[in-house]
């Protein structure tokens, strides 16, 4: 099967020199600050002011954050105007802008709208880069729709481009980077949203090969089952044993900065379906999304290559299906890891840490990176602790942790650091092997990370548990229901800040 995902690109951005010079379009978005209810335009709006006076003055609209009002004027270049509240100007931040424009976009998502004029607000409370970033990310991220499996595809025309009124042509050109990043986010979302029967380990291989074929900055290599056996990745092989699909280790190298030797390895959990194994889950309804870490890695590659990110990193994806069958690996048995450590299986549902352990120690040995970052939908415990808004971060290095926390604030893919409490390590003790893959249920996310730490050489390491954030049960501002694409924007921001410092 040839992956088609990254052939689609987000809507484009165009520039209009002034409000009166804007082109004809299907809709116009006008943002308004709360309080004065004065219309905020990149330029004077002429006669349109009279049309908007009534809705702006009536109780119909208070300009609270994210509030949208549709007006149908006559004699304008657009038949529909969306007035969107920005909330109080002095409280504005990038996220408020993302949300407001995300809501505005969402309010026309079921309408037949292909071209949109957008009046960009002006404010002294946010610098222009952040403002434009908020506007563009809000619009593009909210535009994502997954309808691969719907018989009745929405008949609306897809948005082709946004014409921005207000910013300079150079500033609008700079938004190509945002488009490239969102392209990566979309790939991640598509991979995570699709059926587990479609997104198999082989499919992830196909996507990574296609990335390698399409971009000269990406080089892909695969360890298939036979190579895994030769190399001795016994834990990855064990987890993948019961499935009809063979496990694999995907390695994609991205080289975007030839002047630097700096090298990061990013690892992503690629469990394409998690039944729990013989320790079967009672409810596995969301477990086709257990490859969201792998999805984030592939989206990151696409975003990096599209935007020509100045960084060098290698993505390592251990991928397997945790299935139930005659060949499934067994609770109570002991399996040998790539690192040489033997692992007693206390629970076959703690499979993510097993395949990550092999991938992390393989990455340390083969690539000797400057730092190691992994993304994994690893524990239900992190969902209990932090919910769907915040990912769990556990790290052996303070600088790395701080940089990721900062990138999380900027992108609003927030992360919260949990401590690696050494005392809990004793719970992973095994009487028959070097280590056991589970401890008691308290502090489950930390114990999972402590298990992983046993497989890492002395290299700065950060682990992001995205079990709660990779997929959300209902739409949130500009983030659609289910796959969020978390990790792509976070890592792009992290790398960009590194290359800038
Ligand atoms: N894939 C799950 C974690 C998960 C839970 C992801 C909820 C997304 C939403 C993971 O493989 C798992 O099953 N973890 C177990 C570990 C336990 C057996 C120690 C868990 O969290 O219950
Ligand atoms: Zn599991
Ligand atoms: Zn899992």
Short mmCIF file of C-alpha atoms and ligand atoms in Angstrom, two decimals:
data_model
loop_
_atom_site.label_atom_id
_atom_site.label_comp_id
_atom_site.label_asym_id
_atom_site.label_seq_id
_atom_site.Cartn_x
_atom_site.Cartn_y
_atom_site.Cartn_z
CA UNK A 1 0.00 0.00 0.00
CA UNK A 2 1.35 3.39 -0.92
CA UNK A 3 0.87 5.88 1.88
CA UNK A 4 -0.98 8.95 0.64
CA UNK A 5 -0.98 10.99 3.81
CA UNK A 6 1.65 13.58 3.28
CA UNK A 7 0.61 14.39 -0.25
CA UNK A 8 -2.08 16.71 1.10
CA UNK A 9 -0.89 20.13 2.21
CA UNK A 10 -2.59 22.68 4.46
CA UNK A 11 -4.39 25.70 2.93
CA UNK A 12 -2.07 28.46 1.74
CA UNK A 13 -1.67 32.02 3.02
CA UNK A 14 -1.91 35.04 0.76
CA UNK A 15 -1.45 38.69 1.44
CA UNK A 16 -3.66 41.71 0.78
CA UNK A 17 -2.03 45.12 0.84
CA UNK A 18 -5.07 46.81 2.36
CA UNK A 19 -8.62 46.10 3.39
CA UNK A 20 -10.00 47.67 0.23
CA UNK A 21 -7.53 45.68 -1.87
CA UNK A 22 -8.67 42.33 -0.47
CA UNK A 23 -9.95 39.86 -3.07
CA UNK A 24 -13.44 38.42 -3.38
CA UNK A 25 -13.84 35.48 -1.02
CA UNK A 26 -16.46 33.21 0.49
CA UNK A 27 -16.00 34.53 4.00
CA UNK A 28 -14.32 37.24 6.05
CA UNK A 29 -13.11 36.77 9.63
CA UNK A 30 -13.06 39.90 11.77
CA UNK A 31 -11.63 39.69 15.31
CA UNK A 32 -12.86 42.01 18.05
CA UNK A 33 -11.45 42.81 21.50
CA UNK A 34 -13.80 42.67 24.46
CA UNK A 35 -14.60 45.93 26.16
CA UNK A 36 -14.75 48.72 23.63
CA UNK A 37 -16.27 46.35 21.07
CA UNK A 38 -14.30 48.27 18.57
CA UNK A 39 -13.52 46.38 15.44
CA UNK A 40 -9.83 45.59 15.11
CA UNK A 41 -8.55 45.70 11.61
CA UNK A 42 -5.26 45.65 9.96
CA UNK A 43 -6.76 48.53 7.99
CA UNK A 44 -9.77 50.80 7.85
CA UNK A 45 -12.92 48.93 6.82
CA UNK A 46 -14.83 51.72 5.14
CA UNK A 47 -18.57 51.14 4.66
CA UNK A 48 -18.49 47.78 6.35
CA UNK A 49 -18.37 49.62 9.67
CA UNK A 50 -21.98 50.70 9.21
CA UNK A 51 -23.08 47.14 8.48
CA UNK A 52 -21.42 45.85 11.60
CA UNK A 53 -22.56 48.61 13.90
CA UNK A 54 -25.81 46.92 14.89
CA UNK A 55 -24.51 43.43 15.73
CA UNK A 56 -21.58 44.99 17.53
CA UNK A 57 -23.74 47.21 19.68
CA UNK A 58 -26.57 44.77 20.38
CA UNK A 59 -26.59 42.09 23.06
CA UNK A 60 -26.06 39.56 20.29
CA UNK A 61 -22.34 39.76 20.70
CA UNK A 62 -20.12 40.57 23.68
CA UNK A 63 -16.71 39.79 22.11
CA UNK A 64 -15.92 37.27 24.85
CA UNK A 65 -13.11 34.94 24.01
CA UNK A 66 -14.02 32.53 21.17
CA UNK A 67 -17.54 33.91 20.70
CA UNK A 68 -18.54 33.86 17.02
CA UNK A 69 -21.29 35.77 15.26
CA UNK A 70 -22.11 35.33 11.59
CA UNK A 71 -23.37 38.34 9.63
CA UNK A 72 -24.54 38.32 6.01
CA UNK A 73 -23.87 41.75 4.50
CA UNK A 74 -24.80 43.00 1.08
CA UNK A 75 -22.48 44.70 -1.32
CA UNK A 76 -19.31 43.27 0.19
CA UNK A 77 -16.64 41.06 -1.32
CA UNK A 78 -17.78 38.25 0.95
CA UNK A 79 -21.31 36.98 1.53
CA UNK A 80 -20.50 35.87 5.10
CA UNK A 81 -18.68 37.68 7.87
CA UNK A 82 -17.58 35.94 11.03
CA UNK A 83 -17.02 38.30 13.92
CA UNK A 84 -14.95 36.56 16.58
CA UNK A 85 -14.35 37.70 20.14
CA UNK A 86 -10.75 37.83 21.34
CA UNK A 87 -11.52 38.57 24.98
CA UNK A 88 -9.70 41.34 26.82
CA UNK A 89 -6.80 42.81 24.94
CA UNK A 90 -4.53 43.12 27.95
CA UNK A 91 -4.96 39.42 28.74
CA UNK A 92 -4.02 38.27 25.25
CA UNK A 93 -1.41 35.57 24.60
CA UNK A 94 -0.65 33.30 21.60
CA UNK A 95 -3.00 30.65 22.88
CA UNK A 96 -5.95 33.07 23.11
CA UNK A 97 -5.34 33.99 19.47
CA UNK A 98 -5.05 30.35 18.39
CA UNK A 99 -8.31 29.57 20.17
CA UNK A 100 -10.27 32.50 18.77
CA UNK A 101 -9.21 31.86 15.17
CA UNK A 102 -9.69 28.13 15.69
CA UNK A 103 -13.28 28.75 16.80
CA UNK A 104 -13.89 31.12 13.89
CA UNK A 105 -12.65 28.48 11.46
CA UNK A 106 -14.64 25.76 13.15
CA UNK A 107 -17.82 27.83 12.83
CA UNK A 108 -17.50 27.70 9.03
CA UNK A 109 -16.22 24.15 8.75
CA UNK A 110 -19.60 22.79 7.69
CA UNK A 111 -20.26 25.66 5.28
CA UNK A 112 -19.31 25.81 1.68
CA UNK A 113 -16.26 27.98 2.09
CA UNK A 114 -13.10 27.68 -0.02
CA UNK A 115 -11.52 31.12 0.33
CA UNK A 116 -11.35 33.22 3.46
CA UNK A 117 -10.24 36.78 4.02
CA UNK A 118 -8.82 37.30 7.48
CA UNK A 119 -8.39 40.61 9.21
CA UNK A 120 -5.40 40.27 11.50
CA UNK A 121 -5.83 42.12 14.80
CA UNK A 122 -3.35 44.70 16.01
CA UNK A 123 -2.15 44.92 19.57
CA UNK A 124 0.78 46.18 21.53
CA UNK A 125 0.39 43.33 24.02
CA UNK A 126 1.83 40.67 21.69
CA UNK A 127 4.68 40.89 19.21
CA UNK A 128 3.84 40.47 15.54
CA UNK A 129 5.50 37.06 15.17
CA UNK A 130 3.51 35.59 18.04
CA UNK A 131 0.31 37.20 16.83
CA UNK A 132 0.68 35.78 13.32
CA UNK A 133 1.71 32.45 14.68
CA UNK A 134 -1.46 32.35 16.78
CA UNK A 135 -3.66 33.32 13.84
CA UNK A 136 -2.09 30.86 11.40
CA UNK A 137 -1.84 27.92 13.78
CA UNK A 138 -5.40 28.42 14.99
CA UNK A 139 -6.74 28.49 11.43
CA UNK A 140 -4.71 25.59 10.06
CA UNK A 141 -4.94 23.26 13.04
CA UNK A 142 -8.70 23.72 13.35
CA UNK A 143 -9.07 22.93 9.64
CA UNK A 144 -8.07 19.27 10.19
CA UNK A 145 -10.77 16.73 9.48
CA UNK A 146 -10.56 12.99 9.47
CA UNK A 147 -13.21 11.40 7.34
CA UNK A 148 -11.43 8.50 5.65
CA UNK A 149 -14.01 6.02 6.83
CA UNK A 150 -17.16 8.07 6.33
CA UNK A 151 -19.26 6.90 3.40
CA UNK A 152 -20.84 10.32 3.20
CA UNK A 153 -17.85 12.59 2.84
CA UNK A 154 -18.66 16.17 3.70
CA UNK A 155 -19.70 17.90 0.52
CA UNK A 156 -18.30 21.27 1.48
CA UNK A 157 -15.45 22.61 -0.55
CA UNK A 158 -12.15 22.45 1.28
CA UNK A 159 -10.48 25.70 2.24
CA UNK A 160 -7.88 26.55 -0.40
CA UNK A 161 -6.34 29.71 0.97
CA UNK A 162 -6.57 32.47 3.54
CA UNK A 163 -5.86 36.04 2.52
CA UNK A 164 -4.43 37.97 5.46
CA UNK A 165 -5.16 41.69 5.69
CA UNK A 166 -2.80 43.68 7.88
CA UNK A 167 0.61 42.04 8.04
CA UNK A 168 3.47 42.71 5.64
CA UNK A 169 4.01 40.41 2.63
CA UNK A 170 7.28 39.22 4.24
CA UNK A 171 5.48 38.28 7.43
CA UNK A 172 2.90 36.30 5.46
CA UNK A 173 5.67 34.55 3.57
CA UNK A 174 7.17 33.55 6.92
CA UNK A 175 4.03 31.51 7.58
CA UNK A 176 5.26 28.85 5.15
CA UNK A 177 7.05 27.47 8.19
CA UNK A 178 3.79 27.13 10.11
CA UNK A 179 2.27 25.36 7.10
CA UNK A 180 5.18 22.92 7.04
CA UNK A 181 4.80 22.18 10.73
CA UNK A 182 1.05 21.70 10.44
CA UNK A 183 1.66 19.35 7.53
CA UNK A 184 3.62 17.19 9.96
CA UNK A 185 0.92 17.46 12.64
CA UNK A 186 -1.65 16.32 10.06
CA UNK A 187 0.41 13.27 9.13
CA UNK A 188 0.59 12.32 12.80
CA UNK A 189 -3.16 12.80 13.23
CA UNK A 190 -3.96 10.71 10.15
CA UNK A 191 -1.72 7.87 11.29
CA UNK A 192 -3.17 7.88 14.81
CA UNK A 193 -6.79 8.13 13.65
CA UNK A 194 -6.70 5.33 11.12
CA UNK A 195 -7.62 1.72 11.79
CA UNK A 196 -5.10 -0.52 13.46
CA UNK A 197 -5.74 -2.97 10.62
CA UNK A 198 -4.48 -0.31 8.21
CA UNK A 199 -1.71 1.26 10.25
CA UNK A 200 0.28 -1.91 10.86
CA UNK A 201 4.03 -2.05 11.54
CA UNK A 202 4.45 -2.56 7.78
CA UNK A 203 2.45 0.58 7.10
CA UNK A 204 4.68 2.62 9.41
CA UNK A 205 7.62 1.18 7.48
CA UNK A 206 5.98 2.23 4.20
CA UNK A 207 5.46 5.78 5.46
CA UNK A 208 9.04 6.09 6.68
CA UNK A 209 10.36 4.73 3.38
CA UNK A 210 8.17 7.18 1.47
CA UNK A 211 9.59 10.01 3.60
CA UNK A 212 13.09 8.83 2.74
CA UNK A 213 12.19 8.67 -0.96
CA UNK A 214 10.64 12.12 -0.99
CA UNK A 215 13.28 14.07 0.95
CA UNK A 216 17.02 13.95 0.41
CA UNK A 217 17.45 15.09 4.05
CA UNK A 218 15.86 11.85 5.31
CA UNK A 219 17.48 8.45 5.18
CA UNK A 220 15.43 5.43 6.22
CA UNK A 221 16.59 1.97 7.23
CA UNK A 222 14.61 -0.91 8.66
CA UNK A 223 15.43 -3.78 10.96
CA UNK A 224 12.95 -6.50 10.03
CA UNK A 225 12.17 -9.54 12.17
CA UNK A 226 15.23 -11.41 10.94
CA UNK A 227 17.56 -8.49 11.70
CA UNK A 228 15.93 -8.05 15.11
CA UNK A 229 16.76 -11.69 15.82
CA UNK A 230 20.33 -11.27 14.63
CA UNK A 231 20.79 -8.10 16.67
CA UNK A 232 19.07 -9.56 19.71
CA UNK A 233 16.18 -7.14 20.33
CA UNK A 234 14.47 -9.85 22.35
CA UNK A 235 11.88 -7.64 24.06
CA UNK A 236 10.57 -6.13 20.82
CA UNK A 237 10.40 -9.64 19.34
CA UNK A 238 8.56 -10.95 22.41
CA UNK A 239 5.88 -8.23 22.31
CA UNK A 240 5.32 -8.74 18.57
CA UNK A 241 5.21 -12.54 18.72
CA UNK A 242 1.47 -13.10 18.97
CA UNK A 243 0.49 -10.91 16.03
CA UNK A 244 -0.14 -11.62 12.37
CA UNK A 245 2.14 -8.66 11.59
CA UNK A 246 5.87 -8.86 12.18
CA UNK A 247 7.55 -6.36 14.50
CA UNK A 248 10.28 -4.04 13.22
CA UNK A 249 12.63 -1.26 14.22
CA UNK A 250 12.41 1.78 11.97
CA UNK A 251 15.37 4.16 11.83
CA UNK A 252 15.10 7.49 9.99
CA UNK A 253 18.01 9.90 10.02
CA UNK A 254 17.30 13.58 9.42
CA UNK A 255 20.25 15.72 8.45
CA UNK A 256 19.39 19.40 8.30
CA UNK A 257 22.57 20.98 9.62
CA UNK A 258 25.74 19.79 7.97
CA UNK A 259 27.81 22.32 9.89
CA UNK A 260 27.05 20.64 13.22
CA UNK A 261 27.81 17.28 14.80
CA UNK A 262 25.06 17.70 17.38
CA UNK A 263 22.78 14.70 17.28
CA UNK A 264 19.51 13.94 19.06
CA UNK A 265 17.71 10.61 18.95
CA UNK A 266 13.92 10.72 19.16
CA UNK A 267 12.20 7.42 19.96
CA UNK A 268 8.46 6.79 19.51
CA UNK A 269 6.35 3.90 20.80
CA UNK A 270 4.77 2.20 17.82
CA UNK A 271 2.32 -0.34 19.25
CA UNK A 272 -0.16 -0.47 16.41
CA UNK A 273 -2.75 -2.18 18.62
CA UNK A 274 -2.60 -2.94 22.30
CA UNK A 275 -4.94 -5.72 23.42
CA UNK A 276 -2.89 -6.01 26.59
CA UNK A 277 -1.65 -9.40 25.39
CA UNK A 278 -2.48 -12.46 27.52
CA UNK A 279 -3.05 -10.04 30.42
CA UNK A 280 -5.90 -8.82 28.28
CA UNK A 281 -7.31 -5.34 28.72
CA UNK A 282 -10.96 -5.24 29.72
CA UNK A 283 -11.47 -2.25 27.41
CA UNK A 284 -9.16 -1.67 24.46
CA UNK A 285 -11.41 0.61 22.44
CA UNK A 286 -8.83 3.41 22.15
CA UNK A 287 -5.82 1.18 21.64
CA UNK A 288 -5.41 1.69 17.90
CA UNK A 289 -3.85 4.97 19.02
CA UNK A 290 -1.06 3.29 20.97
CA UNK A 291 1.34 4.19 18.17
CA UNK A 292 0.97 7.94 18.73
CA UNK A 293 4.62 8.25 19.78
CA UNK A 294 5.66 6.72 16.45
CA UNK A 295 3.14 8.96 14.70
CA UNK A 296 4.68 12.03 16.35
CA UNK A 297 8.14 10.96 15.18
CA UNK A 298 7.00 10.57 11.57
CA UNK A 299 5.13 13.88 11.68
CA UNK A 300 8.25 15.51 13.10
CA UNK A 301 10.30 14.16 10.20
CA UNK A 302 7.83 15.53 7.67
CA UNK A 303 7.68 18.91 9.42
CA UNK A 304 11.47 19.12 9.70
CA UNK A 305 12.10 18.15 6.09
CA UNK A 306 9.35 20.43 4.73
CA UNK A 307 10.63 23.46 6.65
CA UNK A 308 14.31 22.52 6.23
CA UNK A 309 14.80 22.58 9.99
CA UNK A 310 18.40 23.27 10.97
CA UNK A 311 19.08 20.26 13.19
CA UNK A 312 20.32 16.69 13.05
CA UNK A 313 18.27 13.96 14.61
CA UNK A 314 17.49 10.29 14.21
CA UNK A 315 14.05 8.85 14.74
CA UNK A 316 13.92 5.30 16.12
CA UNK A 317 10.56 3.54 16.14
CA UNK A 318 10.07 0.12 17.68
CA UNK A 319 6.82 -1.14 16.21
CA UNK A 320 4.73 -4.21 17.00
CA UNK A 321 1.15 -5.27 17.61
CA UNK A 322 0.47 -6.54 21.13
CA UNK A 323 -1.90 -9.34 20.17
CA UNK A 324 -3.45 -12.37 21.83
CA UNK A 325 -2.80 -15.75 20.26
CA UNK A 326 -1.05 -19.08 20.48
CA UNK A 327 2.30 -17.43 20.00
CA UNK A 328 1.81 -14.55 22.46
CA UNK A 329 4.56 -13.85 24.94
CA UNK A 330 3.72 -14.99 28.42
CA UNK A 331 3.32 -13.46 31.87
CA UNK A 332 5.86 -15.01 34.23
CA UNK A 333 8.35 -15.87 31.49
CA UNK A 334 11.72 -14.18 31.14
CA UNK A 335 12.99 -12.57 27.94
CA UNK A 336 16.39 -11.20 27.09
CA UNK A 337 16.75 -7.57 26.03
CA UNK A 338 19.14 -6.04 23.52
CA UNK A 339 21.11 -4.58 26.44
CA UNK A 340 21.72 -8.08 27.79
CA UNK A 341 19.47 -7.60 30.84
CA UNK A 342 16.85 -10.27 31.32
CA UNK A 343 13.29 -9.15 32.01
CA UNK A 344 10.58 -11.03 33.88
CA UNK A 345 7.15 -10.26 32.46
CA UNK A 346 4.91 -9.25 35.36
CA UNK A 347 2.24 -8.03 32.97
CA UNK A 348 2.05 -8.32 29.19
CA UNK A 349 0.07 -5.08 29.06
CA UNK A 350 3.21 -3.18 30.11
CA UNK A 351 4.51 -3.82 26.58
CA UNK A 352 5.40 -0.24 25.69
CA UNK A 353 8.31 -0.08 28.12
CA UNK A 354 9.61 -3.38 26.75
CA UNK A 355 9.84 -2.30 23.13
CA UNK A 356 11.12 1.14 24.19
CA UNK A 357 13.80 -0.46 26.37
CA UNK A 358 15.20 -2.29 23.35
CA UNK A 359 14.95 0.79 21.14
CA UNK A 360 16.57 3.09 23.70
CA UNK A 361 19.52 0.83 24.40
CA UNK A 362 19.93 0.12 20.69
CA UNK A 363 19.97 3.87 20.01
CA UNK A 364 22.54 4.50 22.77
CA UNK A 365 24.85 1.78 21.52
CA UNK A 366 24.58 2.42 17.78
CA UNK A 367 24.32 6.21 17.63
CA UNK A 368 25.86 7.51 20.87
CA UNK A 369 23.61 10.58 20.67
CA UNK A 370 24.05 13.83 22.59
CA UNK A 371 20.58 13.38 24.02
CA UNK A 372 17.68 10.99 23.87
CA UNK A 373 13.99 11.92 23.89
CA UNK A 374 11.13 9.45 23.73
CA UNK A 375 7.41 9.84 23.13
CA UNK A 376 5.09 7.09 24.29
CA UNK A 377 1.47 6.46 25.19
CA UNK A 378 2.90 4.56 28.09
CA UNK A 379 0.65 4.55 31.14
CA UNK A 380 -2.98 4.98 32.14
CA UNK A 381 -1.56 6.46 35.34
CA UNK A 382 -0.43 9.63 33.57
CA UNK A 383 -3.99 10.21 32.37
CA UNK A 384 -5.16 9.98 35.99
CA UNK A 385 -2.42 12.35 37.14
CA UNK A 386 -2.47 15.01 34.42
CA UNK A 387 -5.57 14.42 32.28
CA UNK A 388 -5.74 15.30 28.62
CA UNK A 389 -4.17 18.76 28.73
CA UNK A 390 -0.68 18.01 29.96
CA UNK A 391 1.90 15.34 29.09
CA UNK A 392 4.10 13.76 31.74
CA UNK A 393 7.81 14.47 31.51
CA UNK A 394 10.48 12.47 33.28
CA UNK A 395 14.10 13.32 32.67
CA UNK A 396 17.62 12.64 33.84
CA UNK A 397 18.84 16.07 32.77
CA UNK A 398 17.57 19.42 34.06
CA UNK A 399 18.53 21.50 31.03
CA UNK A 400 16.81 19.12 28.66
CA UNK A 401 13.72 19.09 30.89
CA UNK A 402 13.64 22.89 31.12
CA UNK A 403 13.99 23.29 27.35
CA UNK A 404 11.10 20.89 26.77
CA UNK A 405 8.95 22.65 29.36
CA UNK A 406 9.64 25.98 27.63
CA UNK A 407 8.80 24.55 24.22
CA UNK A 408 5.62 23.20 25.79
CA UNK A 409 4.60 26.66 27.03
CA UNK A 410 5.23 28.27 23.67
CA UNK A 411 3.31 25.67 21.67
CA UNK A 412 0.77 25.01 24.41
CA UNK A 413 1.64 21.33 24.18
CA UNK A 414 2.24 21.58 27.88
CA UNK A 415 4.39 19.15 29.84
CA UNK A 416 4.74 18.68 33.58
CA UNK A 417 7.80 17.09 35.10
CA UNK A 418 7.39 14.17 37.48
CA UNK A 419 10.31 13.07 39.65
CA UNK A 420 12.28 9.89 39.01
CA UNK A 421 12.04 8.67 42.61
CA UNK A 422 14.84 6.12 43.06
CA UNK A 423 13.08 4.47 46.00
CA UNK A 424 10.44 3.02 43.68
CA UNK A 425 13.02 1.12 41.67
CA UNK A 426 13.08 -1.70 44.23
CA UNK A 427 9.53 -2.61 43.17
CA UNK A 428 10.88 -3.66 39.79
CA UNK A 429 13.03 -6.29 41.48
CA UNK A 430 12.73 -9.84 40.12
CA UNK A 431 13.76 -13.04 41.90
CA UNK A 432 14.41 -14.84 38.64
CA UNK A 433 15.62 -12.13 36.24
CA UNK A 434 17.58 -8.87 36.25
CA UNK A 435 14.42 -6.78 36.38
CA UNK A 436 10.62 -7.07 36.19
CA UNK A 437 8.51 -4.91 33.88
CA UNK A 438 5.95 -3.79 36.49
CA UNK A 439 5.81 -2.69 40.11
CA UNK A 440 2.83 -1.77 42.30
CA UNK A 441 0.16 0.46 40.79
CA UNK A 442 0.95 3.68 42.70
CA UNK A 443 3.09 6.19 40.77
CA UNK A 444 2.73 3.96 37.72
CA UNK A 445 4.11 6.53 35.28
CA UNK A 446 7.26 7.07 37.34
CA UNK A 447 7.87 3.34 37.70
CA UNK A 448 7.54 2.90 33.94
CA UNK A 449 10.15 5.62 33.46
CA UNK A 450 12.44 4.05 36.07
CA UNK A 451 12.23 0.81 34.12
CA UNK A 452 13.27 2.64 30.93
CA UNK A 453 16.15 4.39 32.71
CA UNK A 454 17.72 0.99 33.35
CA UNK A 455 18.29 0.65 29.60
CA UNK A 456 19.93 3.99 28.98
CA UNK A 457 23.64 4.76 28.98
CA UNK A 458 24.95 7.90 30.59
CA UNK A 459 23.27 10.32 28.21
CA UNK A 460 20.76 13.13 28.89
CA UNK A 461 17.34 11.54 28.50
CA UNK A 462 13.77 12.79 28.58
CA UNK A 463 10.68 10.63 28.44
CA UNK A 464 7.31 12.10 27.49
CA UNK A 465 4.28 10.06 28.50
CA UNK A 466 1.59 11.21 26.06
CA UNK A 467 -1.10 8.64 26.95
CA UNK A 468 -3.49 11.45 27.91
CA UNK A 469 -2.56 14.07 25.34
CA UNK A 470 -2.11 12.14 22.08
CA UNK A 471 -5.83 11.72 21.77
CA UNK A 472 -8.67 13.72 23.31
CA UNK A 473 -12.27 12.60 23.79
CA UNK A 474 -13.83 15.83 22.50
CA UNK A 475 -12.83 18.88 20.43
CA UNK A 476 -10.89 21.58 22.28
CA UNK A 477 -10.64 25.05 20.76
CA UNK A 478 -8.52 24.45 17.64
CA UNK A 479 -7.70 20.79 18.35
CA UNK A 480 -10.10 18.27 16.82
CA UNK A 481 -11.50 15.23 18.59
CA UNK A 482 -9.23 12.13 18.83
CA UNK A 483 -5.67 12.42 17.48
CA UNK A 484 -4.05 15.72 18.48
CA UNK A 485 -0.69 15.28 16.76
CA UNK A 486 0.99 16.14 20.08
CA UNK A 487 4.78 16.13 20.00
CA UNK A 488 5.35 17.54 16.52
CA UNK A 489 4.99 21.23 17.38
CA UNK A 490 6.73 20.64 20.69
CA UNK A 491 9.81 19.07 19.10
CA UNK A 492 9.96 21.58 16.25
CA UNK A 493 9.95 24.38 18.82
CA UNK A 494 12.56 22.59 20.91
CA UNK A 495 14.90 22.18 17.92
CA UNK A 496 14.34 25.72 16.69
CA UNK A 497 15.24 27.16 20.08
CA UNK A 498 18.34 25.00 20.22
CA UNK A 499 19.57 26.14 16.82
CA UNK A 500 18.86 29.77 17.78
CA UNK A 501 20.86 29.59 21.04
N1 LIG B 1 -1.00 1.63 26.05
C1 LIG B 1 -1.18 1.50 27.45
C2 LIG B 1 -1.25 2.85 28.16
C3 LIG B 1 -2.42 3.74 27.84
C4 LIG B 1 -3.51 3.81 28.68
C5 LIG B 1 -2.39 4.55 26.72
C6 LIG B 1 -4.55 4.67 28.39
C7 LIG B 1 -3.44 5.40 26.43
C8 LIG B 1 -4.52 5.47 27.27
C9 LIG B 1 -0.02 0.73 28.06
O1 LIG B 1 0.58 -0.22 27.23
C10 LIG B 1 -0.56 -0.02 29.23
O2 LIG B 1 -1.40 -0.84 29.02
N2 LIG B 1 -0.08 0.30 30.42
C11 LIG B 1 -0.55 -0.32 31.61
C12 LIG B 1 0.65 -0.64 32.47
C13 LIG B 1 0.33 -1.52 33.65
C14 LIG B 1 0.00 -2.92 33.20
C15 LIG B 1 1.52 -1.54 34.58
C16 LIG B 1 -1.46 0.64 32.34
O3 LIG B 1 -1.19 1.85 32.33
O4 LIG B 1 -2.47 0.21 32.88
ZN1 LIG B 2 -0.36 -2.12 27.29
ZN1 LIG B 3 0.43 0.17 25.16
#
